[in-house]
Amino acid sequence: MASGVPEIHYYEHELSIRRVIEESGLQDLDQALNICDLSSVEQKHRLWQRLLPRIRPYYAVKCNDDPVVVQLLADLGTGFDCASKNELKLVLGCNVSPERIIFANPCRPVSHLEYAKEHQVANGTVDNEFEIYKLHKHYSNSNLIVRFKSEAKEAQCPLGDKFGCDADVDATALMLLAKSLNLKVTGTSFHVGSGCSELEAYDRAIKKAKNLFKFGELLGYDMDLLDIGGGFPGSDDGKFEKISEIVNTSVERYFPDERVKIIAEPGRFFVAAAYTLICKIHAKREVRNEAGKLDTVMYYLNDGVYGSFNCILYDHQVVTAEHYLDEANSLPQFKSLIWGPSCDALDKISEDLLLPNLNRGDLIGFPNMGAYTVPIASPFNGFELPKTLYFRAI
Ligand SMILES: Cc1ncc(COP(=O)(O)O)c(C=O)c1O
């Protein structure tokens, strides 16, 4: 692994956060803490293999670059989608061979491209002519994967405004340009949008990919890589099953030839559900109505939107919370407004959770916090970032 061997705690049957809190003395903790269940990542990997056997996952490192998780996925045999030199470095440091990596950032600084070249990471996406000229100059024997735009009608984080060329006119023009420069186009890619809610979007995109394959073959290219991107859910396995059915049907229809290698770039699928963030209430205020009745309880936690909860701002995540009081079910619930620790009013985690009237020192847990949280968090206002405890089933 890239950075030391972490301590891994083992559990039987099911990971109980309540038991972890009791047994690890977390009640005394001053800082927020991530509980990472590595077995959840393994279970997701098994699910992927069962439902999408023809499609090899290339984990999108940007989603969570925790070296322990990256090493685990490397050991499980996944490939990796890297966006930068440092992500390439991290993955290569986990003993991953360059063929298992796609440099899936269509606009890379030259120094990052040179690093990829030095380490023989040959597959990379491209969606504009300037990048093609850049590749011609700096990495002319790389494999160009033309990324086209084909978005879902609904997604948590659409990506099409930033990346992906028009699938008809522009993609073919880019392929012609590549041909004229003696570059090698070997496939196509798309991303329907992260947190995709319009499942048919995959079928639409795979169909467009087929047309581009035909065009590439007309130009004499050996088109052998289809990359179906990300967009898979992190905690809704039922939805993942439906997406798998659509993708498998579409792949069978448009890409029956098994010589075409099909990959995907799942990020949140692998890691979202593996993390529970444990926060402590370090201050509270009670807001009463004119009649003096308790209306809202405001809690101030030791992590907020500048830290792990950046996913609320950037990933449009709606968080859910759990508490660990014994008599919880019998207690009255109150509208709870939850703030982060900084002196900034934007630092609001949630305003419509229902919780019993908790006290300073009580813990609140937030499940499904593994995607687009860890790598983006900042220690704004001097509040430290959470450490991570790793768990695994025996
Ligand atoms: C190029 C690329 N691939 C893959 C992903 C991962 O997407 P998801 O987390 O939806 O699987 C992203 C996310 O932004 C991305 O930009």
PDB file of C-alpha atoms in Angstrom, residues 107-257:
ATOM      1  CA  CYS A 107      -8.105  18.135 -20.240  1.00  0.00           C
ATOM      2  CA  ARG A 108      -4.756  17.388 -18.561  1.00  0.00           C
ATOM      3  CA  PRO A 109      -1.770  19.583 -17.783  1.00  0.00           C
ATOM      4  CA  VAL A 110       1.231  18.592 -19.915  1.00  0.00           C
ATOM      5  CA  SER A 111       3.299  17.560 -16.869  1.00  0.00           C
ATOM      6  CA  HIS A 112       0.582  15.074 -15.880  1.00  0.00           C
ATOM      7  CA  LEU A 113       0.499  13.701 -19.392  1.00  0.00           C
ATOM      8  CA  GLU A 114       4.262  13.318 -19.363  1.00  0.00           C
ATOM      9  CA  TYR A 115       4.006  11.413 -16.094  1.00  0.00           C
ATOM     10  CA  ALA A 116       1.442   9.082 -17.690  1.00  0.00           C
ATOM     11  CA  LYS A 117       3.780   8.562 -20.628  1.00  0.00           C
ATOM     12  CA  GLU A 118       6.750   7.866 -18.377  1.00  0.00           C
ATOM     13  CA  HIS A 119       4.705   5.173 -16.599  1.00  0.00           C
ATOM     14  CA  GLN A 120       3.088   3.772 -19.760  1.00  0.00           C
ATOM     15  CA  VAL A 121      -0.470   4.634 -18.831  1.00  0.00           C
ATOM     16  CA  ALA A 122      -1.598   4.558 -22.427  1.00  0.00           C
ATOM     17  CA  ASN A 123      -5.395   4.847 -22.258  1.00  0.00           C
ATOM     18  CA  GLY A 124      -6.780   8.363 -21.906  1.00  0.00           C
ATOM     19  CA  THR A 125      -9.976  10.186 -22.778  1.00  0.00           C
ATOM     20  CA  VAL A 126     -10.138  13.164 -25.103  1.00  0.00           C
ATOM     21  CA  ASP A 127     -13.016  15.452 -26.145  1.00  0.00           C
ATOM     22  CA  ASN A 128     -11.505  18.435 -27.996  1.00  0.00           C
ATOM     23  CA  GLU A 129      -9.062  19.215 -30.763  1.00  0.00           C
ATOM     24  CA  PHE A 130      -6.610  21.132 -28.524  1.00  0.00           C
ATOM     25  CA  GLU A 131      -6.077  18.038 -26.410  1.00  0.00           C
ATOM     26  CA  ILE A 132      -5.508  16.045 -29.591  1.00  0.00           C
ATOM     27  CA  TYR A 133      -2.756  18.459 -30.651  1.00  0.00           C
ATOM     28  CA  LYS A 134      -1.353  18.245 -27.115  1.00  0.00           C
ATOM     29  CA  LEU A 135      -1.299  14.467 -27.309  1.00  0.00           C
ATOM     30  CA  HIS A 136       0.307  14.631 -30.744  1.00  0.00           C
ATOM     31  CA  LYS A 137       3.125  16.682 -29.238  1.00  0.00           C
ATOM     32  CA  HIS A 138       3.519  14.998 -25.842  1.00  0.00           C
ATOM     33  CA  TYR A 139       2.166  11.433 -25.998  1.00  0.00           C
ATOM     34  CA  SER A 140       1.660  10.443 -29.594  1.00  0.00           C
ATOM     35  CA  ASN A 141       1.636   6.686 -29.030  1.00  0.00           C
ATOM     36  CA  SER A 142      -1.165   6.790 -26.430  1.00  0.00           C
ATOM     37  CA  ASN A 143      -4.618   5.292 -26.967  1.00  0.00           C
ATOM     38  CA  LEU A 144      -7.266   7.940 -27.541  1.00  0.00           C
ATOM     39  CA  ILE A 145     -10.689   7.223 -26.076  1.00  0.00           C
ATOM     40  CA  VAL A 146     -13.124   9.776 -27.499  1.00  0.00           C
ATOM     41  CA  ARG A 147     -15.451  10.995 -24.783  1.00  0.00           C
ATOM     42  CA  PHE A 148     -18.815  12.099 -26.093  1.00  0.00           C
ATOM     43  CA  LYS A 149     -21.721  13.732 -24.315  1.00  0.00           C
ATOM     44  CA  SER A 150     -24.807  11.667 -23.595  1.00  0.00           C
ATOM     45  CA  GLU A 151     -26.487  12.716 -20.415  1.00  0.00           C
ATOM     46  CA  ALA A 152     -29.293  11.367 -18.293  1.00  0.00           C
ATOM     47  CA  LYS A 153     -32.332  13.630 -18.089  1.00  0.00           C
ATOM     48  CA  GLU A 154     -31.891  13.578 -14.326  1.00  0.00           C
ATOM     49  CA  ALA A 155     -28.731  13.178 -12.270  1.00  0.00           C
ATOM     50  CA  GLN A 156     -27.410  14.302  -8.894  1.00  0.00           C
ATOM     51  CA  CYS A 157     -24.361  15.879 -10.571  1.00  0.00           C
ATOM     52  CA  PRO A 158     -24.586  16.362 -14.346  1.00  0.00           C
ATOM     53  CA  LEU A 159     -21.163  16.563 -16.027  1.00  0.00           C
ATOM     54  CA  GLY A 160     -22.091  17.374 -19.630  1.00  0.00           C
ATOM     55  CA  ASP A 161     -21.528  21.142 -19.395  1.00  0.00           C
ATOM     56  CA  LYS A 162     -17.857  20.529 -18.767  1.00  0.00           C
ATOM     57  CA  PHE A 163     -16.915  17.369 -20.640  1.00  0.00           C
ATOM     58  CA  GLY A 164     -17.894  15.309 -23.648  1.00  0.00           C
ATOM     59  CA  CYS A 165     -18.061  16.377 -27.289  1.00  0.00           C
ATOM     60  CA  ASP A 166     -21.155  16.216 -29.443  1.00  0.00           C
ATOM     61  CA  ALA A 167     -21.593  12.544 -30.313  1.00  0.00           C
ATOM     62  CA  ASP A 168     -22.337  13.003 -34.006  1.00  0.00           C
ATOM     63  CA  VAL A 169     -20.524  15.884 -35.643  1.00  0.00           C
ATOM     64  CA  ASP A 170     -17.707  16.669 -33.194  1.00  0.00           C
ATOM     65  CA  ALA A 171     -16.715  13.126 -32.261  1.00  0.00           C
ATOM     66  CA  THR A 172     -16.293  12.116 -35.900  1.00  0.00           C
ATOM     67  CA  ALA A 173     -14.354  15.330 -36.637  1.00  0.00           C
ATOM     68  CA  LEU A 174     -12.016  14.551 -33.731  1.00  0.00           C
ATOM     69  CA  MET A 175     -11.465  11.052 -35.039  1.00  0.00           C
ATOM     70  CA  LEU A 176     -10.649  12.421 -38.487  1.00  0.00           C
ATOM     71  CA  LEU A 177      -8.232  14.905 -36.957  1.00  0.00           C
ATOM     72  CA  ALA A 178      -6.555  12.142 -34.954  1.00  0.00           C
ATOM     73  CA  LYS A 179      -6.239  10.082 -38.138  1.00  0.00           C
ATOM     74  CA  SER A 180      -4.641  12.967 -40.009  1.00  0.00           C
ATOM     75  CA  LEU A 181      -2.065  13.281 -37.194  1.00  0.00           C
ATOM     76  CA  ASN A 182      -1.353   9.550 -37.166  1.00  0.00           C
ATOM     77  CA  LEU A 183      -2.755   9.137 -33.682  1.00  0.00           C
ATOM     78  CA  LYS A 184      -4.524   6.008 -32.525  1.00  0.00           C
ATOM     79  CA  VAL A 185      -8.193   6.076 -31.521  1.00  0.00           C
ATOM     80  CA  THR A 186      -9.086   2.845 -29.739  1.00  0.00           C
ATOM     81  CA  GLY A 187     -12.465   3.481 -28.194  1.00  0.00           C
ATOM     82  CA  THR A 188     -15.129   5.797 -26.856  1.00  0.00           C
ATOM     83  CA  SER A 189     -16.431   6.840 -23.462  1.00  0.00           C
ATOM     84  CA  PHE A 190     -19.306   8.762 -21.887  1.00  0.00           C
ATOM     85  CA  HIS A 191     -20.624   9.616 -18.441  1.00  0.00           C
ATOM     86  CA  VAL A 192     -24.399   9.858 -18.040  1.00  0.00           C
ATOM     87  CA  GLY A 193     -24.004  11.994 -14.889  1.00  0.00           C
ATOM     88  CA  SER A 194     -23.144  11.085 -11.333  1.00  0.00           C
ATOM     89  CA  GLY A 195     -26.076   9.750  -9.342  1.00  0.00           C
ATOM     90  CA  CYS A 196     -28.018   8.986 -12.528  1.00  0.00           C
ATOM     91  CA  SER A 197     -31.798   8.749 -12.106  1.00  0.00           C
ATOM     92  CA  GLU A 198     -32.817   8.198 -15.717  1.00  0.00           C
ATOM     93  CA  LEU A 199     -31.706   4.630 -16.198  1.00  0.00           C
ATOM     94  CA  GLU A 200     -32.443   4.415 -19.935  1.00  0.00           C
ATOM     95  CA  ALA A 201     -29.658   6.969 -20.424  1.00  0.00           C
ATOM     96  CA  TYR A 202     -27.163   4.083 -20.492  1.00  0.00           C
ATOM     97  CA  ASP A 203     -28.902   2.438 -23.436  1.00  0.00           C
ATOM     98  CA  ARG A 204     -29.050   5.698 -25.374  1.00  0.00           C
ATOM     99  CA  ALA A 205     -25.345   6.309 -24.816  1.00  0.00           C
ATOM    100  CA  ILE A 206     -24.248   2.753 -25.666  1.00  0.00           C
ATOM    101  CA  LYS A 207     -26.149   3.019 -28.942  1.00  0.00           C
ATOM    102  CA  LYS A 208     -24.275   6.238 -29.794  1.00  0.00           C
ATOM    103  CA  ALA A 209     -21.011   4.526 -28.869  1.00  0.00           C
ATOM    104  CA  LYS A 210     -21.793   1.793 -31.395  1.00  0.00           C
ATOM    105  CA  ASN A 211     -22.132   4.363 -34.187  1.00  0.00           C
ATOM    106  CA  LEU A 212     -18.765   5.834 -33.273  1.00  0.00           C
ATOM    107  CA  PHE A 213     -17.203   2.391 -33.242  1.00  0.00           C
ATOM    108  CA  LYS A 214     -18.495   1.879 -36.793  1.00  0.00           C
ATOM    109  CA  PHE A 215     -17.044   5.209 -37.879  1.00  0.00           C
ATOM    110  CA  GLY A 216     -13.697   4.437 -36.237  1.00  0.00           C
ATOM    111  CA  GLU A 217     -13.571   1.083 -37.989  1.00  0.00           C
ATOM    112  CA  LEU A 218     -14.289   2.788 -41.308  1.00  0.00           C
ATOM    113  CA  LEU A 219     -11.221   4.933 -40.663  1.00  0.00           C
ATOM    114  CA  GLY A 220      -9.220   1.766 -40.125  1.00  0.00           C
ATOM    115  CA  TYR A 221      -8.964   2.001 -36.356  1.00  0.00           C
ATOM    116  CA  ASP A 222      -8.953  -1.096 -34.199  1.00  0.00           C
ATOM    117  CA  MET A 223     -11.762  -0.025 -31.879  1.00  0.00           C
ATOM    118  CA  ASP A 224     -11.569  -2.271 -28.850  1.00  0.00           C
ATOM    119  CA  LEU A 225     -12.515  -0.271 -25.734  1.00  0.00           C
ATOM    120  CA  LEU A 226     -15.954   0.913 -24.659  1.00  0.00           C
ATOM    121  CA  ASP A 227     -16.015   2.905 -21.430  1.00  0.00           C
ATOM    122  CA  ILE A 228     -19.509   3.389 -20.003  1.00  0.00           C
ATOM    123  CA  GLY A 229     -18.423   5.833 -17.264  1.00  0.00           C
ATOM    124  CA  GLY A 230     -20.014   6.188 -13.838  1.00  0.00           C
ATOM    125  CA  GLY A 231     -23.412   7.201 -12.482  1.00  0.00           C
ATOM    126  CA  PHE A 232     -24.145   4.014 -10.504  1.00  0.00           C
ATOM    127  CA  PRO A 233     -25.880   4.417  -7.121  1.00  0.00           C
ATOM    128  CA  GLY A 234     -23.974   4.132  -3.861  1.00  0.00           C
ATOM    129  CA  SER A 235     -26.607   2.755  -1.523  1.00  0.00           C
ATOM    130  CA  ASP A 236     -29.562   1.665  -3.632  1.00  0.00           C
ATOM    131  CA  ASP A 237     -28.727  -1.867  -4.803  1.00  0.00           C
ATOM    132  CA  GLY A 238     -32.214  -2.294  -6.302  1.00  0.00           C
ATOM    133  CA  LYS A 239     -31.553   0.607  -8.631  1.00  0.00           C
ATOM    134  CA  PHE A 240     -28.148  -0.823  -9.474  1.00  0.00           C
ATOM    135  CA  GLU A 241     -29.834  -4.086 -10.441  1.00  0.00           C
ATOM    136  CA  LYS A 242     -32.164  -2.222 -12.816  1.00  0.00           C
ATOM    137  CA  ILE A 243     -29.254  -0.330 -14.378  1.00  0.00           C
ATOM    138  CA  SER A 244     -27.399  -3.624 -14.808  1.00  0.00           C
ATOM    139  CA  GLU A 245     -30.328  -5.153 -16.697  1.00  0.00           C
ATOM    140  CA  ILE A 246     -30.457  -2.168 -19.053  1.00  0.00           C
ATOM    141  CA  VAL A 247     -26.689  -2.124 -19.580  1.00  0.00           C
ATOM    142  CA  ASN A 248     -26.456  -5.890 -20.171  1.00  0.00           C
ATOM    143  CA  THR A 249     -29.295  -5.833 -22.711  1.00  0.00           C
ATOM    144  CA  SER A 250     -27.793  -2.868 -24.489  1.00  0.00           C
ATOM    145  CA  VAL A 251     -24.291  -4.336 -24.573  1.00  0.00           C
ATOM    146  CA  GLU A 252     -25.597  -7.648 -25.912  1.00  0.00           C
ATOM    147  CA  ARG A 253     -27.461  -5.787 -28.633  1.00  0.00           C
ATOM    148  CA  TYR A 254     -24.807  -3.293 -29.737  1.00  0.00           C
ATOM    149  CA  PHE A 255     -21.546  -4.962 -28.698  1.00  0.00           C
ATOM    150  CA  PRO A 256     -22.057  -8.732 -29.019  1.00  0.00           C
ATOM    151  CA  ASP A 257     -18.416  -9.188 -30.054  1.00  0.00           C
TER     152      ASP A 257
END
